Amino acid sequence: MFEMAMSISSVCGVLVAAWLLWRARNQGDLQALAGFAIMMAIWCFGHVVLFQGYEKIGINIILANPLMPTFFLHFAIVFVNSGPAKERTLDRLHLAIPWFYVASVAVVLHSWWMEAGDAISTLDTRSFFIFTDAGSWNLAYTVLIGMLAHGVLLFGWYRHSGNKKRSILAMFGVGAWGLLLATSFVFPSFGISWFPYPMLLLPTYLLLLVYAVVRYQILSVNAFANRALLWLAMMLVILCLIAVISVVSGRIGLQALADVPSWQLWLYSLLMLLMSALIYQPLNRLISRLIYPGAVLNETVLDTWSSRLKEAQDWEQLTALGEDLLSSQIRRSIEIKLNVLQSDSVLDDRDLALQVSRSDSGWRFMLLGWEDASPGMRLTAEVFGSLFSTSCGLLERSLALAATERKRLDEKHLVELGGLSASMAHELRNPLNIIAMAAYDTPPETRQHIQTQLKRADRLVSDMLVYSGGLTLQISTTPLRALVLGILAQAQLDGVAYEIDIDESIELEADPQRLQQVFINLIDNAVAFLRNQPNGKFLIAARTDDKTVVIQVHNNGPEVDASLQGETLFQPFVTKRAGGSGLGLAIVRRIVDAHNGKIQHRSDSGWPVTFELFLPLHSSSTSISNRDPYDTK
């Protein structure tokens, strides 16, 4: 058993070293760890050679053990000192690494010259290595280098955080396990005639050490470790089961089974387990095709779905990608219905659809029209639906982050624009006042024309100050009908007719000055288009809906250009009105948003143009400043 354990350790050391060198890719720490694995393989092979009767060769190989901790010290220094933050002490140790190798080789040569090792017969009459009196230097140097290496790791544990700190902590645990296993190696050297049973588990030390190092650097090793532990647990269960069968079978009349050696039962069971591992995947695919015919789902398909769905930048693109991927997979036309898109399409009885909706607990999906689909198609759709729902959540968070960043930039722009507007207002109004005073000496027609243009310029400056400046609300209870009638009594309507449909009982908590500005801008905007139109008319209506006041300002003027409808209509400096500043509706939008309300344009209310406002009856605060003009919430 000891010889088998050492042979397995040698093979594991060579395989691990080859794997590390393959994955190292110029990583000094993994290359040094590969050197440690090779030296451990050589050291274990020395015990096998010694067991085979080649005592001189085996002893000399084992006496090379100082090189093992030297490679580990090299690994520890590079591992701890990697990253942006370098330590001077470790830099000096790193420069001294060649001298550690020279010293280790000198100790090995001295041990060979002084014959620091010998062989004795253990309980099973095989040869086992022991240190002579001259070998104390070899053993002491090996222990000292090992302690220095773990001291470097301890220093790294204090200096680092995150995954590197966790790796170092795991290495200390594995190091304690290795020390426990290796302690029995020196027992015979001190006259303790115990068989080194702990060394039988030595293969686990190297594997656990490498896993502790690379589990956070090479993630694929975790999947391999997961499978390895699963099969190891199954082997242990079989071993325990065979032990129970060996004890119980004779007592229940199965003497023939009881006479079979336990090791043979265990070997047969192990072979069966190995055979099961080999045929599991093929059988699994075959059974899946029988149960779910037509379903071809594997890691490649899932990775393709995931990567393609991540490319979507908005809901329309995500829906189009999802329909294309699922339709291509099952070779049927599929429609995906997202509640955020508010699609009004009607499904045909023969159509297949995937409905995805947002709930309080997250995104959920539902299959519509799949009753007659094959089990394979339903399985494919369910797997895709789960992945698509996850993609919806990712896109939702991505859009929210983008909106937050856009809001931050807009607020920064407003601050800059506010300072610029204040400066411009000061610089512009002084020459405008001079022009106004100089116009008194001009002919009446010229003076009238100049005053008209001066009013227009002053209105533009005022609008810029209102839009770009800080917006603070002074909330009070405001009768809506009285407010609108007061505005109309002072407005210059130029013969445009109007109607009011507002109940006198409607009151809302709002800033009356800001709300007055909303109606002035909307009425002025309507009159500008109705002034030269026969039978021009506008209607202001309001009603209460639960906790909201719904206000509609209709007019029978020309319809809004299709290129301006939607959010574009409320952006600054966008207008089709002759002589307009392009800030009127943007200011309205900002004031309504500051009241936690909403404004939208409608063309389906029976009037060519309708602006619909939603304002809360009760305000949640008394002062709101610098609301984002593009925030639609």
XYZ file of C-alpha atoms in Angstrom:
633
model
C 0.000 0.000 0.000
C 2.835 2.393 0.806
C 4.518 1.710 -2.527
C 1.215 2.222 -4.352
C 0.599 5.527 -2.528
C 4.076 6.800 -3.440
C 3.606 5.728 -7.073
C 0.258 7.519 -7.265
C 1.859 10.622 -5.704
C 4.628 10.543 -8.342
C 2.159 10.246 -11.204
C -0.053 13.000 -9.752
C 2.988 15.257 -9.327
C 4.033 14.858 -12.961
C 0.503 15.379 -14.291
C -0.107 18.411 -12.085
C 3.235 19.948 -13.076
C 2.476 19.429 -16.780
C -0.981 20.971 -16.371
C 0.395 23.976 -14.469
C 3.098 24.613 -17.067
C 0.437 24.410 -19.778
C -1.806 26.926 -17.985
C 1.002 29.100 -16.553
C 1.418 31.342 -19.627
C 4.441 33.199 -18.236
C 2.998 33.282 -14.702
C 6.026 32.968 -12.436
C 4.055 31.736 -9.443
C 2.454 28.813 -11.296
C 5.787 27.888 -12.890
C 7.414 27.736 -9.448
C 4.484 25.675 -8.165
C 4.994 23.305 -11.111
C 8.637 22.935 -10.010
C 7.433 22.051 -6.504
C 5.103 19.405 -7.961
C 7.951 17.889 -10.024
C 10.268 17.745 -7.000
C 7.549 16.099 -4.926
C 7.019 13.537 -7.700
C 10.770 12.823 -7.757
C 10.903 12.577 -3.947
C 8.016 10.081 -3.858
C 9.611 8.120 -6.698
C 12.750 7.808 -4.533
C 10.707 5.839 -1.970
C 9.456 3.511 -4.730
C 13.033 2.939 -5.931
C 14.108 2.269 -2.358
C 11.306 -0.291 -1.933
C 12.476 -2.057 -5.070
C 15.932 -2.653 -3.547
C 17.905 0.158 -5.214
C 18.891 1.659 -1.891
C 21.733 3.952 -2.969
C 19.712 5.583 -5.768
C 16.581 5.872 -3.628
C 18.460 7.437 -0.696
C 20.142 10.028 -2.914
C 16.830 10.950 -4.524
C 15.160 11.397 -1.129
C 18.079 13.495 0.151
C 17.224 16.059 -2.564
C 14.180 17.049 -0.497
C 15.528 20.607 0.313
C 14.687 21.557 -3.271
C 10.956 20.993 -2.565
C 10.516 23.812 -0.013
C 12.842 26.010 -2.105
C 10.470 25.816 -5.057
C 7.581 26.446 -2.675
C 9.387 29.492 -1.234
C 9.884 30.757 -4.797
C 6.169 30.286 -5.454
C 5.151 32.009 -2.186
C 7.298 35.093 -2.870
C 6.002 35.560 -6.430
C 2.382 34.792 -5.461
C 2.280 37.232 -2.542
C 4.206 40.001 -4.315
C 2.123 39.930 -7.512
C -0.196 42.820 -8.304
C 0.205 46.619 -8.412
C 1.441 46.977 -4.810
C 5.012 45.734 -4.391
C 6.785 45.178 -1.078
C 10.462 46.053 -0.698
C 11.172 43.117 1.582
C 9.654 40.665 -0.871
C 11.488 42.360 -3.737
C 14.767 41.677 -1.924
C 13.742 38.068 -1.284
C 12.802 37.699 -4.945
C 16.263 38.909 -5.979
C 17.780 36.369 -3.542
C 15.849 33.392 -4.985
C 18.807 32.163 -7.094
C 20.931 32.069 -3.943
C 18.305 29.936 -2.183
C 18.533 27.443 -5.042
C 22.338 27.482 -4.844
C 22.204 26.892 -1.083
C 19.712 24.042 -1.500
C 21.874 22.339 -4.114
C 24.897 22.743 -1.808
C 22.983 21.105 1.064
C 21.980 18.226 -1.215
C 25.577 17.709 -2.432
C 26.840 17.883 1.143
C 24.227 15.305 2.193
C 25.327 12.965 -0.586
C 29.001 13.403 0.337
C 28.359 12.896 4.055
C 25.971 9.958 3.409
C 23.246 11.693 5.363
C 20.692 8.949 4.625
C 20.353 5.225 5.248
C 17.755 2.468 4.944
C 16.245 0.184 7.575
C 13.796 -2.677 7.438
C 10.278 -1.826 8.534
C 7.661 -4.217 9.894
C 7.045 -5.693 6.435
C 10.845 -6.178 5.870
C 10.884 -3.508 3.143
C 13.537 -0.780 3.128
C 12.568 2.619 4.508
C 14.587 5.832 4.538
C 16.091 7.316 7.732
C 18.401 10.256 8.378
C 21.818 9.584 9.846
C 23.491 11.973 12.291
C 24.971 13.856 9.315
C 21.479 14.276 7.886
C 20.354 16.659 10.621
C 21.612 19.553 8.497
C 19.489 18.405 5.598
C 16.372 18.050 7.749
C 16.927 21.351 9.599
C 17.495 23.285 6.364
C 14.384 21.762 4.813
C 12.251 22.712 7.825
C 13.752 26.232 7.933
C 12.995 26.947 4.247
C 9.471 25.580 4.692
C 8.902 27.881 7.681
C 10.223 30.858 5.706
C 7.842 30.072 2.837
C 4.846 29.925 5.166
C 6.050 33.133 6.846
C 5.873 34.837 3.448
C 2.336 33.491 3.025
C 1.406 34.791 6.477
C 2.750 38.219 5.513
C 0.645 38.070 2.329
C -2.441 37.139 4.345
C -2.058 40.346 6.356
C -1.353 42.515 3.309
C -3.924 41.218 0.822
C -7.701 40.903 0.729
C -10.358 39.219 -1.390
C -9.629 36.030 -3.323
C -5.863 36.147 -2.750
C -6.375 36.264 0.999
C -8.802 33.340 0.761
C -6.270 31.356 -1.300
C -3.551 31.946 1.287
C -5.872 30.853 4.085
C -6.697 27.679 2.147
C -2.962 27.033 1.589
C -2.366 27.236 5.342
C -5.084 24.631 5.894
C -3.577 22.379 3.225
C -0.106 22.998 4.704
C -1.324 21.754 8.089
C -2.655 18.635 6.365
C 0.676 18.101 4.569
C 2.628 18.549 7.814
C 0.453 15.917 9.479
C 1.105 13.467 6.627
C 4.839 14.139 6.374
C 5.497 13.933 10.108
C 5.377 10.134 9.971
C 8.249 10.211 7.432
C 10.776 11.132 10.151
C 9.503 8.717 12.817
C 11.973 5.933 11.938
C 14.834 8.468 11.993
C 14.051 9.119 15.672
C 13.760 5.448 16.575
C 9.949 5.345 16.494
C 9.010 2.024 14.892
C 5.602 3.106 13.603
C 4.609 2.371 10.056
C 4.059 5.705 8.237
C 0.400 5.144 7.548
C -0.373 8.906 7.160
C 1.919 9.005 4.118
C -0.577 6.776 2.301
C -2.735 9.906 1.876
C 0.128 11.998 0.497
C -1.425 12.233 -3.042
C -4.226 14.351 -1.614
C -1.780 16.995 -0.327
C -0.487 18.040 -3.723
C -3.943 18.068 -5.320
C -5.452 20.128 -2.497
C -2.524 22.554 -2.551
C -2.812 23.227 -6.272
C -6.590 23.539 -5.994
C -6.243 26.092 -3.169
C -3.958 28.187 -5.379
C -5.762 28.104 -8.727
C -9.450 27.858 -7.753
C -9.803 31.666 -7.948
C -7.487 32.080 -10.971
C -8.609 29.248 -13.250
C -12.357 28.853 -12.757
C -12.616 25.708 -14.912
C -10.770 23.757 -12.213
C -13.780 24.166 -9.914
C -16.022 22.189 -12.268
C -13.406 19.427 -12.400
C -13.105 19.430 -8.594
C -16.885 19.201 -8.300
C -16.985 16.067 -10.474
C -13.937 14.555 -8.757
C -15.450 14.961 -5.299
C -18.713 13.462 -6.509
C -17.018 10.311 -7.808
C -14.788 10.080 -4.721
C -17.860 10.235 -2.488
C -19.491 7.492 -4.546
C -16.385 5.296 -4.210
C -16.385 5.770 -0.442
C -20.067 4.857 -0.301
C -19.358 1.690 -2.311
C -16.438 0.827 -0.035
C -18.647 1.130 3.043
C -21.411 -0.851 1.348
C -19.011 -3.671 0.439
C -17.771 -3.796 4.041
C -21.344 -4.164 5.283
C -22.106 -6.861 2.693
C -19.014 -8.836 3.697
C -20.113 -8.851 7.332
C -23.842 -9.484 6.834
C -23.942 -11.874 3.844
C -22.715 -14.931 5.791
C -25.300 -14.425 8.526
C -28.233 -14.324 6.105
C -27.271 -17.484 4.238
C -25.250 -16.000 1.361
C -22.089 -17.925 2.188
C -20.774 -17.859 -1.386
C -20.866 -14.065 -1.347
C -19.257 -14.003 2.080
C -16.355 -16.135 0.794
C -15.481 -13.601 -1.930
C -12.599 -11.405 -0.739
C -13.655 -7.868 0.083
C -11.023 -6.362 -2.176
C -12.476 -8.254 -5.137
C -15.970 -6.982 -4.355
C -14.633 -3.478 -4.064
C -12.669 -3.805 -7.303
C -15.727 -5.106 -9.192
C -17.844 -2.288 -7.799
C -15.196 0.262 -8.731
C -15.109 -1.067 -12.286
C -18.902 -0.821 -12.460
C -18.706 2.765 -11.211
C -16.072 3.582 -13.816
C -18.199 1.981 -16.536
C -21.200 3.998 -15.389
C -19.160 7.203 -15.594
C -18.142 6.387 -19.175
C -21.627 5.562 -20.468
C -23.554 8.163 -18.453
C -23.361 11.016 -20.988
C -24.222 8.910 -24.078
C -27.133 7.241 -22.273
C -28.336 10.613 -20.957
C -28.401 12.073 -24.482
C -30.152 8.983 -25.858
C -32.853 9.015 -23.161
C -33.352 12.778 -23.562
C -33.962 12.316 -27.275
C -36.483 9.553 -26.553
C -38.358 11.571 -23.935
C -37.936 14.977 -25.606
C -37.694 14.308 -29.334
C -36.532 17.285 -31.334
C -34.915 19.067 -28.374
C -31.224 19.769 -28.943
C -30.005 21.604 -25.850
C -26.372 21.685 -24.862
C -23.847 24.125 -23.447
C -23.036 25.488 -26.897
C -26.675 26.377 -27.610
C -27.145 27.968 -24.183
C -23.923 29.974 -24.503
C -25.024 31.192 -27.946
C -28.433 32.243 -26.606
C -26.886 34.037 -23.631
C -24.256 35.915 -25.665
C -26.737 36.975 -28.372
C -29.343 38.215 -25.901
C -26.715 40.291 -24.119
C -26.213 42.243 -27.366
C -29.685 43.840 -27.078
C -29.645 47.573 -26.325
C -33.416 48.109 -25.946
C -36.659 46.158 -25.538
C -37.483 46.047 -29.257
C -34.067 44.628 -30.109
C -34.277 42.088 -27.284
C -37.680 40.913 -28.508
C -36.487 40.616 -32.108
C -33.382 38.657 -31.060
C -35.443 36.353 -28.845
C -37.961 35.584 -31.595
C -35.164 34.891 -34.081
C -33.225 32.585 -31.720
C -36.208 30.539 -30.544
C -37.759 30.305 -34.017
C -34.458 29.081 -35.470
C -34.094 26.477 -32.725
C -37.539 24.840 -33.033
C -38.108 25.761 -36.721
C -41.476 27.397 -36.005
C -42.562 31.026 -36.034
C -42.613 32.360 -32.473
C -43.928 35.641 -31.106
C -42.576 37.095 -27.882
C -44.921 39.447 -26.015
C -43.320 41.831 -23.527
C -45.568 43.807 -21.221
C -43.145 46.764 -21.345
C -43.883 47.099 -25.069
C -47.676 46.986 -24.524
C -48.227 45.089 -27.758
C -51.814 44.871 -28.944
C -51.238 42.022 -31.427
C -53.752 39.199 -31.434
C -52.513 35.631 -31.609
C -53.858 33.209 -34.167
C -54.951 29.828 -32.812
C -52.051 28.216 -34.666
C -49.386 30.646 -33.400
C -46.937 29.942 -30.602
C -46.056 32.746 -28.213
C -43.864 33.411 -25.214
C -45.338 36.014 -22.887
C -42.860 37.684 -20.542
C -44.064 40.092 -17.876
C -42.706 42.011 -14.908
C -44.011 41.172 -11.438
C -43.087 42.184 -7.913
C -40.873 39.102 -7.565
C -39.107 39.577 -10.912
C -39.570 38.647 -14.550
C -41.796 35.663 -15.354
C -42.712 33.903 -18.590
C -45.752 31.974 -19.805
C -46.168 29.727 -22.840
C -49.226 30.545 -24.958
C -50.564 28.135 -27.568
C -48.107 25.303 -26.834
C -50.703 22.683 -25.892
C -50.189 20.674 -29.086
C -46.413 21.152 -29.268
C -44.101 18.167 -28.765
C -42.420 17.646 -25.362
C -39.058 18.526 -26.919
C -40.362 21.848 -28.222
C -41.959 22.685 -24.862
C -38.724 21.882 -23.023
C -36.763 24.097 -25.414
C -39.277 26.923 -24.966
C -39.222 26.623 -21.162
C -35.417 26.703 -21.011
C -35.327 29.650 -23.418
C -38.083 31.431 -21.480
C -36.100 31.143 -18.271
C -32.974 32.511 -19.965
C -34.958 35.276 -21.709
C -36.533 36.351 -18.394
C -33.051 36.646 -16.900
C -31.977 38.748 -19.901
C -34.984 41.040 -19.336
C -33.828 41.671 -15.779
C -30.283 42.399 -16.967
C -31.515 44.811 -19.655
C -33.828 46.534 -17.170
C -30.923 47.181 -14.805
C -28.719 48.296 -17.694
C -31.310 50.810 -18.909
C -31.838 52.078 -15.357
C -28.105 52.669 -14.957
C -27.977 54.426 -18.328
C -30.940 56.641 -17.350
C -29.271 57.519 -14.047
C -26.066 58.485 -15.818
C -28.012 60.511 -18.388
C -29.885 62.278 -15.595
C -26.608 63.140 -13.879
C -25.187 64.586 -17.083
C -28.403 66.540 -17.740
C -28.335 68.029 -14.248
C -24.707 68.999 -14.758
C -25.665 70.562 -18.093
C -28.495 72.501 -16.428
C -26.119 73.926 -13.834
C -23.733 75.054 -16.567
C -26.624 76.400 -18.658
C -28.010 78.284 -15.654
C -24.735 80.123 -15.115
C -24.449 80.895 -18.819
C -28.061 82.111 -19.022
C -27.683 84.429 -16.047
C -24.563 85.929 -17.584
C -26.261 86.299 -20.979
C -29.368 87.909 -19.447
C -27.240 90.525 -17.718
C -25.234 91.242 -20.876
C -28.288 91.327 -23.194
C -30.732 93.357 -21.135
C -28.428 96.358 -20.810
C -28.220 96.964 -24.591
C -31.940 96.115 -24.936
C -32.806 98.855 -22.451
C -30.618 101.312 -24.355
C -32.340 100.364 -27.624
C -35.784 100.785 -25.986
C -34.915 104.286 -24.769
C -33.428 105.252 -28.131
C -36.630 104.087 -29.918
C -38.676 106.963 -28.427
C -37.180 109.372 -30.996
C -38.074 107.190 -33.981
C -41.277 107.372 -36.108
C -44.312 105.579 -34.579
C -44.225 102.624 -37.002
C -40.535 102.059 -36.465
C -40.944 102.421 -32.691
C -43.767 99.867 -32.656
C -41.672 97.386 -34.665
C -38.666 97.873 -32.355
C -40.790 97.414 -29.212
C -42.310 94.215 -30.614
C -38.881 92.752 -31.261
C -37.632 93.918 -27.852
C -40.526 92.121 -26.152
C -39.681 88.995 -28.113
C -36.014 89.206 -27.068
C -36.981 89.831 -23.441
C -39.342 86.840 -23.509
C -36.562 84.639 -24.891
C -34.168 85.741 -22.150
C -36.834 85.158 -19.492
C -37.608 81.695 -20.838
C -33.935 80.759 -20.761
C -33.650 81.882 -17.147
C -36.768 79.955 -16.138
C -35.678 76.765 -17.915
C -32.062 76.737 -16.806
C -32.383 78.190 -13.315
C -33.186 76.425 -10.052
C -36.830 75.439 -9.705
C -38.294 75.666 -6.195
C -41.980 75.039 -5.495
C -44.023 76.858 -2.896
C -46.958 74.491 -2.429
C -50.421 75.774 -1.438
C -54.050 74.772 -2.027
C -54.990 76.142 -5.452
C -58.552 76.352 -6.919
C -58.026 75.284 -10.515
C -60.990 77.017 -12.208
C -60.295 80.399 -10.584
C -56.628 80.140 -11.578
C -57.444 79.456 -15.259
C -60.113 82.209 -15.431
C -57.652 84.725 -13.996
C -55.103 83.843 -16.672
C -57.669 84.109 -19.499
C -58.862 87.502 -18.248
C -55.365 88.934 -18.787
C -54.383 86.964 -21.921
C -54.246 88.549 -25.384
C -56.389 86.079 -27.303
C -56.700 88.132 -30.519
C -60.259 86.984 -31.126
C -59.674 83.298 -30.487
C -62.696 81.657 -28.814
C -62.386 79.452 -25.767
C -64.404 77.263 -23.384
C -63.815 76.184 -19.801
C -65.017 72.832 -18.444
C -63.616 72.790 -14.907
C -65.658 72.103 -11.815
C -65.321 74.780 -9.136
C -64.729 72.112 -6.467
C -61.454 70.935 -7.988
C -58.527 72.044 -5.831
C -54.991 70.717 -5.842
C -51.845 71.258 -3.838
C -49.426 73.013 -6.188
C -47.349 76.144 -6.670
C -49.881 78.638 -8.112
C -47.199 80.812 -9.726
C -45.573 77.854 -11.513
C -48.954 76.370 -12.450
C -49.982 79.770 -13.839
C -46.897 79.717 -16.034
C -47.910 76.264 -17.354
C -51.304 77.541 -18.528
C -49.851 80.792 -19.912
C -47.407 78.830 -22.064
C -50.043 76.336 -23.272
C -52.595 79.076 -24.045
C -49.980 81.253 -25.721
C -48.853 78.277 -27.801
C -52.461 77.556 -28.889
C -53.259 81.200 -29.697
C -50.097 81.510 -31.812
C -51.433 78.821 -34.179
C -55.148 79.828 -33.987
C -54.710 83.606 -34.422
C -54.905 83.639 -38.236
C -57.217 80.628 -38.540
C -60.991 81.067 -38.999
C -63.141 79.644 -36.190
C -60.058 79.157 -34.010
C -61.017 77.751 -30.632
C -59.503 76.024 -27.594
C -61.019 74.175 -24.652
C -59.577 73.653 -21.169
C -61.218 70.737 -19.332
C -60.383 69.010 -16.053
C -61.610 66.061 -14.029
C -60.460 64.167 -10.973
C -59.369 60.551 -11.220
C -58.682 58.861 -7.870
C -55.810 60.965 -6.428
C -55.008 62.737 -9.685
C -56.295 65.760 -11.583
C -56.453 65.170 -15.343
C -56.300 68.440 -17.316
C -56.784 68.572 -21.085
C -56.004 71.628 -23.222
C -57.579 71.100 -26.680
C -57.371 73.309 -29.754
C -58.539 72.990 -33.362
C -55.334 74.299 -34.883
C -53.064 72.424 -37.260
C -51.914 68.980 -36.123
C -48.449 68.626 -34.646
C -45.850 67.523 -37.191
C -45.209 63.768 -36.969
C -41.453 64.387 -36.566
C -42.115 66.326 -33.346
C -44.556 63.958 -31.649
C -43.474 62.014 -28.551
C -40.630 63.071 -26.298
C -39.108 65.324 -28.982
C -41.978 67.804 -28.632
C -40.970 68.669 -25.041
C -37.252 69.033 -25.620
C -35.740 72.553 -25.523
C -35.266 74.595 -28.696
C -37.646 72.379 -30.709
C -40.462 74.377 -32.338
C -42.391 74.939 -35.603
C -43.887 78.181 -34.341
C -42.760 81.370 -36.093
C -40.921 83.582 -33.637
C -41.053 80.956 -30.875
C -38.118 80.310 -28.553
C -38.580 76.557 -28.439
C -38.588 76.624 -24.619
C -42.316 77.001 -23.834
C -43.253 73.315 -23.766
C -39.886 72.378 -22.224
C -40.650 74.742 -19.330
C -44.154 73.263 -18.992
C -42.658 69.769 -18.878
C -40.158 70.782 -16.211
C -42.780 72.396 -13.975
C -45.152 69.424 -14.317
C -42.322 67.000 -13.515
C -41.430 69.074 -10.453
C -45.006 68.517 -9.210
C -44.509 64.723 -9.704
C -46.938 64.910 -12.602
C -46.863 64.003 -16.277
C -47.694 65.701 -19.578
C -48.270 64.137 -22.970
C -49.503 65.078 -26.417
C -52.568 63.299 -27.854
C -54.187 63.332 -31.276
C -56.951 60.788 -30.582
C -59.282 62.895 -28.395
C -61.464 64.318 -31.186
C -59.411 67.518 -31.432
C -56.453 68.052 -33.766
C -54.199 68.945 -30.830
C -54.520 67.966 -27.175
C -52.088 68.385 -24.297
C -53.001 66.162 -21.356
C -51.627 66.852 -17.874
C -51.730 64.542 -14.844
C -51.146 66.338 -11.531
C -51.476 64.862 -8.030
C -54.222 66.289 -5.839
C -51.937 66.181 -2.802
C -48.242 67.025 -2.842
C -45.750 64.887 -0.903
C -43.378 67.808 -0.239
C -43.380 71.588 0.010
C -40.167 72.359 -1.865
C -38.689 70.583 -4.859
C -35.594 71.892 -6.646
C -33.784 71.236 -9.914
C -35.882 68.409 -11.274
C -34.574 66.768 -14.438
C -36.549 68.050 -17.492
C -36.198 64.700 -19.243
C -37.256 62.503 -16.329
C -40.578 60.885 -17.283
C -41.359 59.369 -13.902
